Coordinates of C-alpha atoms in Angstrom, one line a residue:
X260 CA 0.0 0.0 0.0
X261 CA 1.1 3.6 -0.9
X262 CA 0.5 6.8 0.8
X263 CA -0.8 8.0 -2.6
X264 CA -4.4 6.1 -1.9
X265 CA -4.8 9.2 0.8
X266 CA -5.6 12.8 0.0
X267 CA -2.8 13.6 1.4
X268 CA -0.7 10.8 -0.2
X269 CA -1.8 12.0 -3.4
X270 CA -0.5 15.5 -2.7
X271 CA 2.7 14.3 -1.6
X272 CA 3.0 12.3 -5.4
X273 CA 2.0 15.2 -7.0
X274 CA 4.5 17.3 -5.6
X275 CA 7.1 14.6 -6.2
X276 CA 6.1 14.2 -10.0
X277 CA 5.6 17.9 -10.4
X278 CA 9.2 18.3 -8.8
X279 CA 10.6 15.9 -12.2
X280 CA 8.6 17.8 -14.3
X281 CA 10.3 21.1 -13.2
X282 CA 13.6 19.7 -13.7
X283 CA 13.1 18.2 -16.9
X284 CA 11.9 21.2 -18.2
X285 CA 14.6 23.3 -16.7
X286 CA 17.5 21.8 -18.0
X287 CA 16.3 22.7 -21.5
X288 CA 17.1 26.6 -21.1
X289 CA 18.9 26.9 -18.0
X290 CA 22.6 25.9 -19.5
X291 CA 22.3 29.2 -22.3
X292 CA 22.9 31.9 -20.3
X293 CA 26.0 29.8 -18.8
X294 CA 27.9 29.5 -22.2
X295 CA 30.1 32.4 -22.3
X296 CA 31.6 31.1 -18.6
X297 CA 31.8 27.3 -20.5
X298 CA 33.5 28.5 -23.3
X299 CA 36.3 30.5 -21.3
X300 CA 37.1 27.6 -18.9
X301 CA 37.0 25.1 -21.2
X302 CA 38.2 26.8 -24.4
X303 CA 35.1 24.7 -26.7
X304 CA 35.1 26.4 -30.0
X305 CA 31.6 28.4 -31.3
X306 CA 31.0 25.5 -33.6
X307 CA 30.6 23.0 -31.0
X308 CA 29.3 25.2 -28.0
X309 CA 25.8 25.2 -28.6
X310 CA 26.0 21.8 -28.3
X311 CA 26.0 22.2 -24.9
X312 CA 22.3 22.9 -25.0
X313 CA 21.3 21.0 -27.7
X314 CA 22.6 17.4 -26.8
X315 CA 20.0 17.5 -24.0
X316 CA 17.2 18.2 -26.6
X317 CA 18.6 16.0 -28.7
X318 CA 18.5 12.9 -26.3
X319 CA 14.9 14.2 -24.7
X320 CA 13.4 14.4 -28.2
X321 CA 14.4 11.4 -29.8
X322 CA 13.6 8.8 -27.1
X323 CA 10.6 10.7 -25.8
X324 CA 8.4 7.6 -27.8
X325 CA 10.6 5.3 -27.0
X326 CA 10.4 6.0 -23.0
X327 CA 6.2 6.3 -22.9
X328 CA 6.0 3.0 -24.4
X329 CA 8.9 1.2 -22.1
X330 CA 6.4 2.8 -19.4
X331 CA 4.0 1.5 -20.6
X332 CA 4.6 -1.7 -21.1
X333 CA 7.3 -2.2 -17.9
X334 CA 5.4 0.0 -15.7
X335 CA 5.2 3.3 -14.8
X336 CA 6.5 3.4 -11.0
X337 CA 9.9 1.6 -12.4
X338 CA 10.4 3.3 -15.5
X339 CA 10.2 6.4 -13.4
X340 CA 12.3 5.2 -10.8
X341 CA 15.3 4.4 -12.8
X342 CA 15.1 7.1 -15.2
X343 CA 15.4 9.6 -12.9
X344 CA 18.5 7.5 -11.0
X345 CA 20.0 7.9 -14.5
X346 CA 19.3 12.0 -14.6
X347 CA 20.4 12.7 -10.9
X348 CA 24.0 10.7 -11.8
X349 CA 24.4 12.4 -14.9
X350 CA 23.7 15.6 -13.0
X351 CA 26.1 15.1 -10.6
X352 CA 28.6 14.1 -13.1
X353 CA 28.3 17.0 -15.0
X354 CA 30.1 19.0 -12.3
X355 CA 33.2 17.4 -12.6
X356 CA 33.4 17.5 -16.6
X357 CA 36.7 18.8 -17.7
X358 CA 35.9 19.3 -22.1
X359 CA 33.5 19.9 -24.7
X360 CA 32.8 16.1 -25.2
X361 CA 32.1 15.0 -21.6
X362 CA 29.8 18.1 -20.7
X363 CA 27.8 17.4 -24.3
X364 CA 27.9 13.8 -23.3
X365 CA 26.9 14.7 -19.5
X366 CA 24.0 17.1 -21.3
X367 CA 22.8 14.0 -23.5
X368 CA 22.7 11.1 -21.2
X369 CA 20.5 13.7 -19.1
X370 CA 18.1 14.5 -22.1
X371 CA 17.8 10.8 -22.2
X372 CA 17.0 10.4 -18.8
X373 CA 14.3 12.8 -19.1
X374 CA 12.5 11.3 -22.2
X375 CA 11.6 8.8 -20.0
X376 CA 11.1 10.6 -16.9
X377 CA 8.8 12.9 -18.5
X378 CA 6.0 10.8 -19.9
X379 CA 6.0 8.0 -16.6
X380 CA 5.6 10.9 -14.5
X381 CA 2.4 12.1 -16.0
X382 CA 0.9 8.8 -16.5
X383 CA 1.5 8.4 -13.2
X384 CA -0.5 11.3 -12.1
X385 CA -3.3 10.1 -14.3
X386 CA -3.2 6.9 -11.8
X387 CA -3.1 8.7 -8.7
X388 CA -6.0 11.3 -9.4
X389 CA -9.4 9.0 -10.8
X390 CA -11.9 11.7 -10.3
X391 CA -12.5 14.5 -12.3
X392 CA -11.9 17.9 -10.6
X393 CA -9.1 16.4 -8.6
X394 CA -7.3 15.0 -11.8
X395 CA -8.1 19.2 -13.5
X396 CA -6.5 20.5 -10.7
X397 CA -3.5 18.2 -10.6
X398 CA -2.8 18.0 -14.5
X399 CA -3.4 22.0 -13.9
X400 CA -0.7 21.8 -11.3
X401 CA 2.0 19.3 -13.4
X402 CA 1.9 21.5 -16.5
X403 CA 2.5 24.9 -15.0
X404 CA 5.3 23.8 -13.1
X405 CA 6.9 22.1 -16.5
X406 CA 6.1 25.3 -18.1
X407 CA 7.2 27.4 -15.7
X408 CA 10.7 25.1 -15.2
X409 CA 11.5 26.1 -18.9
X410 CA 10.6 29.7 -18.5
X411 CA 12.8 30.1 -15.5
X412 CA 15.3 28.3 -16.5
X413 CA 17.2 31.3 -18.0
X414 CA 16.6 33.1 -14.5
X415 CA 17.9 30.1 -12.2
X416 CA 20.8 29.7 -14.9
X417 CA 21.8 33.2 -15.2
X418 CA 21.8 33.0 -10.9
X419 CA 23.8 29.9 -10.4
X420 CA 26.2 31.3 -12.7
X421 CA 26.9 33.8 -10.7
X422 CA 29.1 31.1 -8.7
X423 CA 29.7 28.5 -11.3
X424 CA 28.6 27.6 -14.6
X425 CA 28.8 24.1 -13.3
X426 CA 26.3 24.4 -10.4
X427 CA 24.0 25.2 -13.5
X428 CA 24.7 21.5 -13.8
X429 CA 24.3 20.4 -10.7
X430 CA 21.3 22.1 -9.2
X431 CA 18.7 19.7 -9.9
X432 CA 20.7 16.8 -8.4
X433 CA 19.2 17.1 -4.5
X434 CA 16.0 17.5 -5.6
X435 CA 15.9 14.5 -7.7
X436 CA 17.7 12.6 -5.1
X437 CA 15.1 13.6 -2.7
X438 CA 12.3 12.5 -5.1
X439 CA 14.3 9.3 -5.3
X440 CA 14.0 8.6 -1.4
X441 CA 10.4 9.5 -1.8
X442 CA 8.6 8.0 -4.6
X443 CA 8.6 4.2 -3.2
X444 CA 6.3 5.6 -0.4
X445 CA 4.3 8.3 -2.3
X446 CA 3.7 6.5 -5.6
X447 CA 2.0 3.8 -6.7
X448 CA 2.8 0.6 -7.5
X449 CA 2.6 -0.4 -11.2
X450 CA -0.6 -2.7 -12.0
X451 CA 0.0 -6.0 -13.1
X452 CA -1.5 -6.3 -16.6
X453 CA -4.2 -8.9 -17.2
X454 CA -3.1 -11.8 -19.2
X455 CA 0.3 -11.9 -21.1
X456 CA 2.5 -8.9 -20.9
X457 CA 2.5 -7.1 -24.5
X458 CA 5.3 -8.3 -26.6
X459 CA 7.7 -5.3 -26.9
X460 CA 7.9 -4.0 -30.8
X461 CA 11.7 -4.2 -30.8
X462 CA 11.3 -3.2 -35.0
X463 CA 9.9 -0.1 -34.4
X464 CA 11.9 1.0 -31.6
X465 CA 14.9 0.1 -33.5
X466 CA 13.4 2.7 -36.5
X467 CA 11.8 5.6 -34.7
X468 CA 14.6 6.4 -32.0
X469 CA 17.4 6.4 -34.3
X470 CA 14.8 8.1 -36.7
X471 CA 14.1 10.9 -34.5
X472 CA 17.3 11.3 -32.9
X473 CA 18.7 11.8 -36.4
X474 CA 16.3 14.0 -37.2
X475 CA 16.1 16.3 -34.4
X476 CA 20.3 16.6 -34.6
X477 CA 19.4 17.9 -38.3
X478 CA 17.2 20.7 -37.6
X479 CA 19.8 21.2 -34.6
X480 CA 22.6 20.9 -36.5
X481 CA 21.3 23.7 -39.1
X482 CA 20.7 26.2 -36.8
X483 CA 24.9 26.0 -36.2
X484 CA 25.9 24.5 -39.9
X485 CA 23.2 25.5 -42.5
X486 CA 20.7 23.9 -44.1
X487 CA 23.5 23.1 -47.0
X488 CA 25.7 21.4 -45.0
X489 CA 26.3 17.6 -45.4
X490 CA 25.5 16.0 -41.8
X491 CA 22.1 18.2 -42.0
X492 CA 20.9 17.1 -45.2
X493 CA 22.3 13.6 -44.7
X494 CA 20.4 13.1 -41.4
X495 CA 17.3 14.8 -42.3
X496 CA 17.4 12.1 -45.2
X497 CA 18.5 9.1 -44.0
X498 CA 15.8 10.0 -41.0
X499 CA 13.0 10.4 -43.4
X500 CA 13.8 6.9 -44.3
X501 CA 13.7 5.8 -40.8
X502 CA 10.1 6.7 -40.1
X503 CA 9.3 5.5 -43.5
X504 CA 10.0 2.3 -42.3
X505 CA 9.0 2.5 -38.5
X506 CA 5.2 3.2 -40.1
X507 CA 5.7 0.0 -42.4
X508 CA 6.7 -1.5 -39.1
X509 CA 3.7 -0.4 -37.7
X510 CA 1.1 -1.3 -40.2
X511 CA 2.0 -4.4 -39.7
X512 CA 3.2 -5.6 -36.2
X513 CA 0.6 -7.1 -34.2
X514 CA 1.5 -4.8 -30.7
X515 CA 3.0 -1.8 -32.3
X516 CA 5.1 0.3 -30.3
X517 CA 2.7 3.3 -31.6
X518 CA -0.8 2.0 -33.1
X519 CA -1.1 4.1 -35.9
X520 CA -4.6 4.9 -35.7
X521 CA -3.9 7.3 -32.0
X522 CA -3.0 9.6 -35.2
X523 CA -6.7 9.3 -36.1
X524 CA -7.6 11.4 -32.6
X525 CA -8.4 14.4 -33.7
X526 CA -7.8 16.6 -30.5
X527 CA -4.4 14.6 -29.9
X528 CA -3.1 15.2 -33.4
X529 CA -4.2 18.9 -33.3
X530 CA -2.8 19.4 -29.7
X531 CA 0.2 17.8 -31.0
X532 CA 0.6 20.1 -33.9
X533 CA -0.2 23.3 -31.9
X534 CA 2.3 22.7 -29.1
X535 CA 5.1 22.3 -31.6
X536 CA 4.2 25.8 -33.5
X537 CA 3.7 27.7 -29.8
X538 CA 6.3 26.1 -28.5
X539 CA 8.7 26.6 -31.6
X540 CA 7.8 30.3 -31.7
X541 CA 8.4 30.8 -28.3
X542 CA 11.8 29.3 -28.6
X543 CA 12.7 31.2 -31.5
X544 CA 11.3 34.6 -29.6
X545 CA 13.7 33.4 -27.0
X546 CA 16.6 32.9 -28.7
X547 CA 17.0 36.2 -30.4
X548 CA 16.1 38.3 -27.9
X549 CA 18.5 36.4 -25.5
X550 CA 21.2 37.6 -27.8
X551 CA 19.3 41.2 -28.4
X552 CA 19.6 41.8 -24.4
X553 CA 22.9 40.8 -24.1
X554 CA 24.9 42.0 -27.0
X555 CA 23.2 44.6 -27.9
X556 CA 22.1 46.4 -24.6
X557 CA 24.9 44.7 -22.8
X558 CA 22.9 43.1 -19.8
X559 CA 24.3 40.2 -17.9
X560 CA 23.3 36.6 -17.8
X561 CA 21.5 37.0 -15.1
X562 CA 19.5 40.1 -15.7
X563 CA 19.3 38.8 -18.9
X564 CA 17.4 35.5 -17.4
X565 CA 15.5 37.3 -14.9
X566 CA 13.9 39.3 -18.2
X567 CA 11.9 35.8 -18.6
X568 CA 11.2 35.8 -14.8
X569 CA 7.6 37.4 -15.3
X570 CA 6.2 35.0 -17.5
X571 CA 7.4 32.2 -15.6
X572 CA 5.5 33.7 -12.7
X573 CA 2.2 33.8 -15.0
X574 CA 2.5 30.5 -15.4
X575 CA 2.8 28.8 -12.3
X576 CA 0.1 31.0 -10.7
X577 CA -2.3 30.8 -13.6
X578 CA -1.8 27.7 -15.6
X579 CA -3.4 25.9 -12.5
X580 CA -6.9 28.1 -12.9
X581 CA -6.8 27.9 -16.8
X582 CA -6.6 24.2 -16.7
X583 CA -9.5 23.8 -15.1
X584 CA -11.3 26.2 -17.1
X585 CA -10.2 24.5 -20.2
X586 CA -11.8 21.0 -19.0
X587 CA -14.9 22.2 -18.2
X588 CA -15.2 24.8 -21.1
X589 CA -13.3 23.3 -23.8
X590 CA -9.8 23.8 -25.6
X591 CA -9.8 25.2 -28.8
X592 CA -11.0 28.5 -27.4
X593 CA -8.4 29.2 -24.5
X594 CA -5.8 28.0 -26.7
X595 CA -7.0 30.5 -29.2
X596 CA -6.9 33.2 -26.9
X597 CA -3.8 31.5 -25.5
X598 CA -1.8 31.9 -29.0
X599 CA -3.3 35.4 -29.9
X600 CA -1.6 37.1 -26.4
X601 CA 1.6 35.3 -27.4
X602 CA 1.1 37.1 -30.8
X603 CA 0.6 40.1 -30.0
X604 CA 3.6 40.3 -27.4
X605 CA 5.5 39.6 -30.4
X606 CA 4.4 41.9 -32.7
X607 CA 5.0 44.6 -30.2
X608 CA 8.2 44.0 -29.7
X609 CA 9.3 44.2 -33.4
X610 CA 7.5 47.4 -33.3
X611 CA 8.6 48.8 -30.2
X612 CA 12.6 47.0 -30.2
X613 CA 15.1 50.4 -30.3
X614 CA 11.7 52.9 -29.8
X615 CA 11.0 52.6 -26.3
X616 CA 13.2 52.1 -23.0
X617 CA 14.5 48.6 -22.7
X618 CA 13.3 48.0 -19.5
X619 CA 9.6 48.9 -20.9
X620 CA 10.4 46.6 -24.1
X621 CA 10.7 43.7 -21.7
X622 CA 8.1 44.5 -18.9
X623 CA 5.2 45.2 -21.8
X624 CA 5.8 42.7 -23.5
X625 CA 6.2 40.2 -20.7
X626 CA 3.0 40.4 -19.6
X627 CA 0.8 38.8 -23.1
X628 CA 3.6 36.5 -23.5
X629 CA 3.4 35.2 -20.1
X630 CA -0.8 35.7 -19.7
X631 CA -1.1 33.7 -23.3
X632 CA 1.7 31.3 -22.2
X633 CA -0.1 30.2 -18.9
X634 CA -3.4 29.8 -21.0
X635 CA -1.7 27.1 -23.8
X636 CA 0.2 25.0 -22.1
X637 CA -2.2 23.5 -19.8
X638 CA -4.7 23.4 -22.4
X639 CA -2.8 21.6 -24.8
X640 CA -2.1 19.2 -22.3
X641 CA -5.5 18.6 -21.4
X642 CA -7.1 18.3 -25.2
X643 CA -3.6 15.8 -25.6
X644 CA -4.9 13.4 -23.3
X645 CA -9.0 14.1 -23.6
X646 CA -9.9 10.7 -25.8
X647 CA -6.6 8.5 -24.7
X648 CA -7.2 5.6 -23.1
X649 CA -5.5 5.0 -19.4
X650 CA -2.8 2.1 -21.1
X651 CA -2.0 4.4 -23.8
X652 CA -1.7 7.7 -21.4
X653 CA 2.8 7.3 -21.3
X654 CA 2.4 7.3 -25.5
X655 CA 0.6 10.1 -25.7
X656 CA 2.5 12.1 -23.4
X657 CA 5.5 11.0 -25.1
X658 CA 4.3 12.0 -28.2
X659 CA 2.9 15.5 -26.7
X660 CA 6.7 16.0 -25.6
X661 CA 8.2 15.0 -28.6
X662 CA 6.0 17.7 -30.0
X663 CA 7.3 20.5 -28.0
X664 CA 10.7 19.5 -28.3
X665 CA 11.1 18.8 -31.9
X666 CA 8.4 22.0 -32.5
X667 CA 11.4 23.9 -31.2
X668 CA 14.1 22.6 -32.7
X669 CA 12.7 23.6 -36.0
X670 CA 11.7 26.7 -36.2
X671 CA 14.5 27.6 -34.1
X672 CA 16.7 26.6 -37.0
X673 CA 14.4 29.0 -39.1
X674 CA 14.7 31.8 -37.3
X675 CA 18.3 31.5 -36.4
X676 CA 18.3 31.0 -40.6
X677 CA 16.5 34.6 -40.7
X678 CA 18.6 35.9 -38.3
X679 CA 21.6 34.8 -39.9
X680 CA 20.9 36.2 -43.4
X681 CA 19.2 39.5 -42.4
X682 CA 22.2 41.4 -42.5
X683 CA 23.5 40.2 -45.9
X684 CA 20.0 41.7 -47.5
X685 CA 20.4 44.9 -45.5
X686 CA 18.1 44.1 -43.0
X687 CA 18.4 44.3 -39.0
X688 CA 19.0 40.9 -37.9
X689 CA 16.8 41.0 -34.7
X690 CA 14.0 42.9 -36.1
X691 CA 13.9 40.4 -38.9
X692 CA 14.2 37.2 -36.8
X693 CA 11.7 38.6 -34.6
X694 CA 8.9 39.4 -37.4
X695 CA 9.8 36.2 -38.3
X696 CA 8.6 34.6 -35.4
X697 CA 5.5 37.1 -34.7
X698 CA 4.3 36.6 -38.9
X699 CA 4.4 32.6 -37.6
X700 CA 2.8 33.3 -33.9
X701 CA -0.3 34.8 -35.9
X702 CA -0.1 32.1 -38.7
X703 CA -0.9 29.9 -35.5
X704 CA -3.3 31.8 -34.1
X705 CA -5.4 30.6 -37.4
X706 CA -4.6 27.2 -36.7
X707 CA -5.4 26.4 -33.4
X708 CA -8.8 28.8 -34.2
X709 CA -10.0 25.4 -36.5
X710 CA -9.2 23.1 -34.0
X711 CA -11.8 20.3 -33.3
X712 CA -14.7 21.5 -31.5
X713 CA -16.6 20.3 -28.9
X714 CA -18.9 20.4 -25.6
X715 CA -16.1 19.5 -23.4
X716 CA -12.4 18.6 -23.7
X717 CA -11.7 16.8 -20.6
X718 CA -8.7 14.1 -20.1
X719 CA -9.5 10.8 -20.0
X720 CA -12.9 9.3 -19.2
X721 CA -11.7 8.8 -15.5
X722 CA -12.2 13.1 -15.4
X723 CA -16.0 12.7 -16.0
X724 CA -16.6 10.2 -13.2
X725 CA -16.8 12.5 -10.6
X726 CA -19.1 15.0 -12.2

């Protein structure tokens, strides 16, 4: 028996999984602000320092499938478990790195780590909470504090830097060790499944990780290399082949790995598609005016993280409330509304960048960014997960992270392209990368507008049977 059968048990797990989340999400954006400090102790040229950030988005989005279906089929509770073992070591490790390829390699094995971490720890929750306004309020919880880990993870980076890059590293080790002590008391135990365990698709694991990995170090590798550059277009191809063959797989096998016809959900495939455009825009949007705030106005790391530290703050107080909101109202129109604040935050920056005081620039446009930010991320969560069933909730939340991550990865690459070549056509490069992004952000305000409509948008049918 588990304190998790309790009220207060089930606090106590959401807390703990909420905790992973956080950290998961942090460790995408809290290393950029560090990468001056990395560069000068460890002398790694400019071609191979953004690595630093994007080996841990390369390992977290090309086994994010791979890890909700080992949770699935292994169980959640172990999968969870060991995973985050595997992130806490790797976090630990990464303060004693001493080159480029051990801190990339520390940085991947902990993206790893956390495509596994990620989608067991929300399946989980979906176990702990069975009735419906509890489970609102908890996914509610669980998304604003993933959201808010990668919003404030420029802000807790730029602060740990201020005594070591390497504690940027190393910060999330305690509390994942902590979690660790925890979770055999707090969580619950994985459910034996009736019958035979499901064979494991080995063929289609052995095409869509390498597939995805390949493909998300392409759209990576652009952003650094260009689009013309062979170990782009070569992985970009040779990936394209990969998933080729993983749906071949899949048509066929008799226990896929990912049953083909979850693609036929129309509010998961939607929610899927709008959380990589938000998400891609709002790491493009990040990117440039990371650079924009330091270079050009010559603020710190740290002041230029704490810039971010606003929205971060809209999210954790509001996502909760718009969760909610968004399964007893519906989706499509809070993410709408969502998407359109974002928009409009962007489009006022491009207008107001080098016109107003900086300080203004940031606060102003803070505030949509952050408002809109609170109200899409929870809701695409929730319309994710509305028509999943409870065996197939770590595949969809792998796929939902997948989504985010490889959303980012490419149009990052497309802005930083933008950005690059701005200057070369006589254009301002941030202004340009900027409107960019923003002619996107409205471009998906349309999009998620025509999303699938409906009386409600709960998560899965366990949310109704309280009401």
């Amino acid at each position: 028996m588990t304190l998790s059968q309790s009220p207060r048990g089930a606090g106590l797990a959401l807390l703990l999984l909420c905790a992973a989340n956080f950290l998961d999400a942090m460790d995408v954006s809290t290393i950029g602000v560090a990468l001056p400090a990395i560069q000068a102790e460890l002398g790694m040229p400019a071609t191979s320092l953004q690595w630093a950030v994007s080996a841990y988005v390369l390992g977290y989005g090309g086994f994010l499938l791979l890890g909700g279906r080992v949770a699935d089929v292994f169980g959640h509770r172990r999968v969870f478990l060991w995973s985050l073992a595997v992130f806490a070591a790797a976090s630990i490790a990464g303060g004693f790195v001493d080159s480029g390829p051990t801190l990339i390699a520390a940085r991947l094995i902990k993206g790893i780590a956390a495509a596994f971490t990620a989608p067991a720890a929300l399946a989980l929750l979906l176990s702990v909470f069975g009735e419906g306004n509890a489970r609102a309020k908890a996914l509610g919880v669980f998304a604003s504090t993933g959201a808010t880990g990668f919003v404030l993870g420029m802000v807790l980076g730029g602060a740990a830097t201020i005594i070591s890059w390497r504690a940027t590293l190393v910060m999330g080790a305690p509390v994942a060790i902590l979690a660790l002590i925890a979770a055999p008391y707090v969580l619950p135990r994985d459910v034996a499944l009736g019958g035979k365990r499901p064979s494991f698709d080995w063929a289609g694991a052995l095409t869509i990780t390498p597939g995805l990995l390949l493909f998300v170090f392409g759209i990576t590798n652009a952003a650094a290399e260009g689009w013309n550059a062979v170990p782009t277009w070569g992985s970009l191809v040779v990936a394209v082949v990969l998933i080729g063959l993983f749906l071949v797989v899949e048509s066929k096998h008799k226990d896929p790995m990912v049953p083909l016809g979850i693609f036929r959900k129309a509010k998961l495939s939607h929610a899927n598609l709008l959380a990589a455009l938000f998400q891609g825009v709002y790491v493009g949007f990040q990117f440039i005016a990371t650079l924009y705030y330091q270079d050009e106005l010559g603020w710190s790391a740290f002041a230029t993280g704490f810039c971010f530290a606003f929205g971060g703050i809209c999210v954790m107080v509001l996502a909760p409330r718009f969760a909610t909101i968004a399964q007893n109202r519906g989706t499509t129109a809070l993410m709408t509304a969502g998407v359109a604040l974002q928009a409009s935050s962007y489009v006022f920056w491009v207008l107001a960048a080098g016109h107003v005081n900086p300080v203004l620039l940031v606060a102003l446009s803070q505030i949509p960014l952050g408002v809109g930010y609170a109200m899409t991320y929870p809701s695409v969560q929730v319309a994710a997960l509305s028509d999943v069933e409870e065996d197939k909730s770590g595949l969809a939340s792998g796929l939902l992270f997948a989504a985010f991550q490889i959303g980012g990865g490419i149009v990052l690459a497309a802005a930083s392209a933008v950005f690059s070549a701005a200057p070369s056509m006589g254009y301002d490069a941030y202004n340009a990368g900027v409107t960019f992004v923003a002619i996107l952000s409205v471009l998906v305000v349309l999009f998620a507008a025509f999303g699938p409509r409906g009386s409600r948008a709960a998560v899965p049918a366990a949310y109704q049977a309280a009401e």
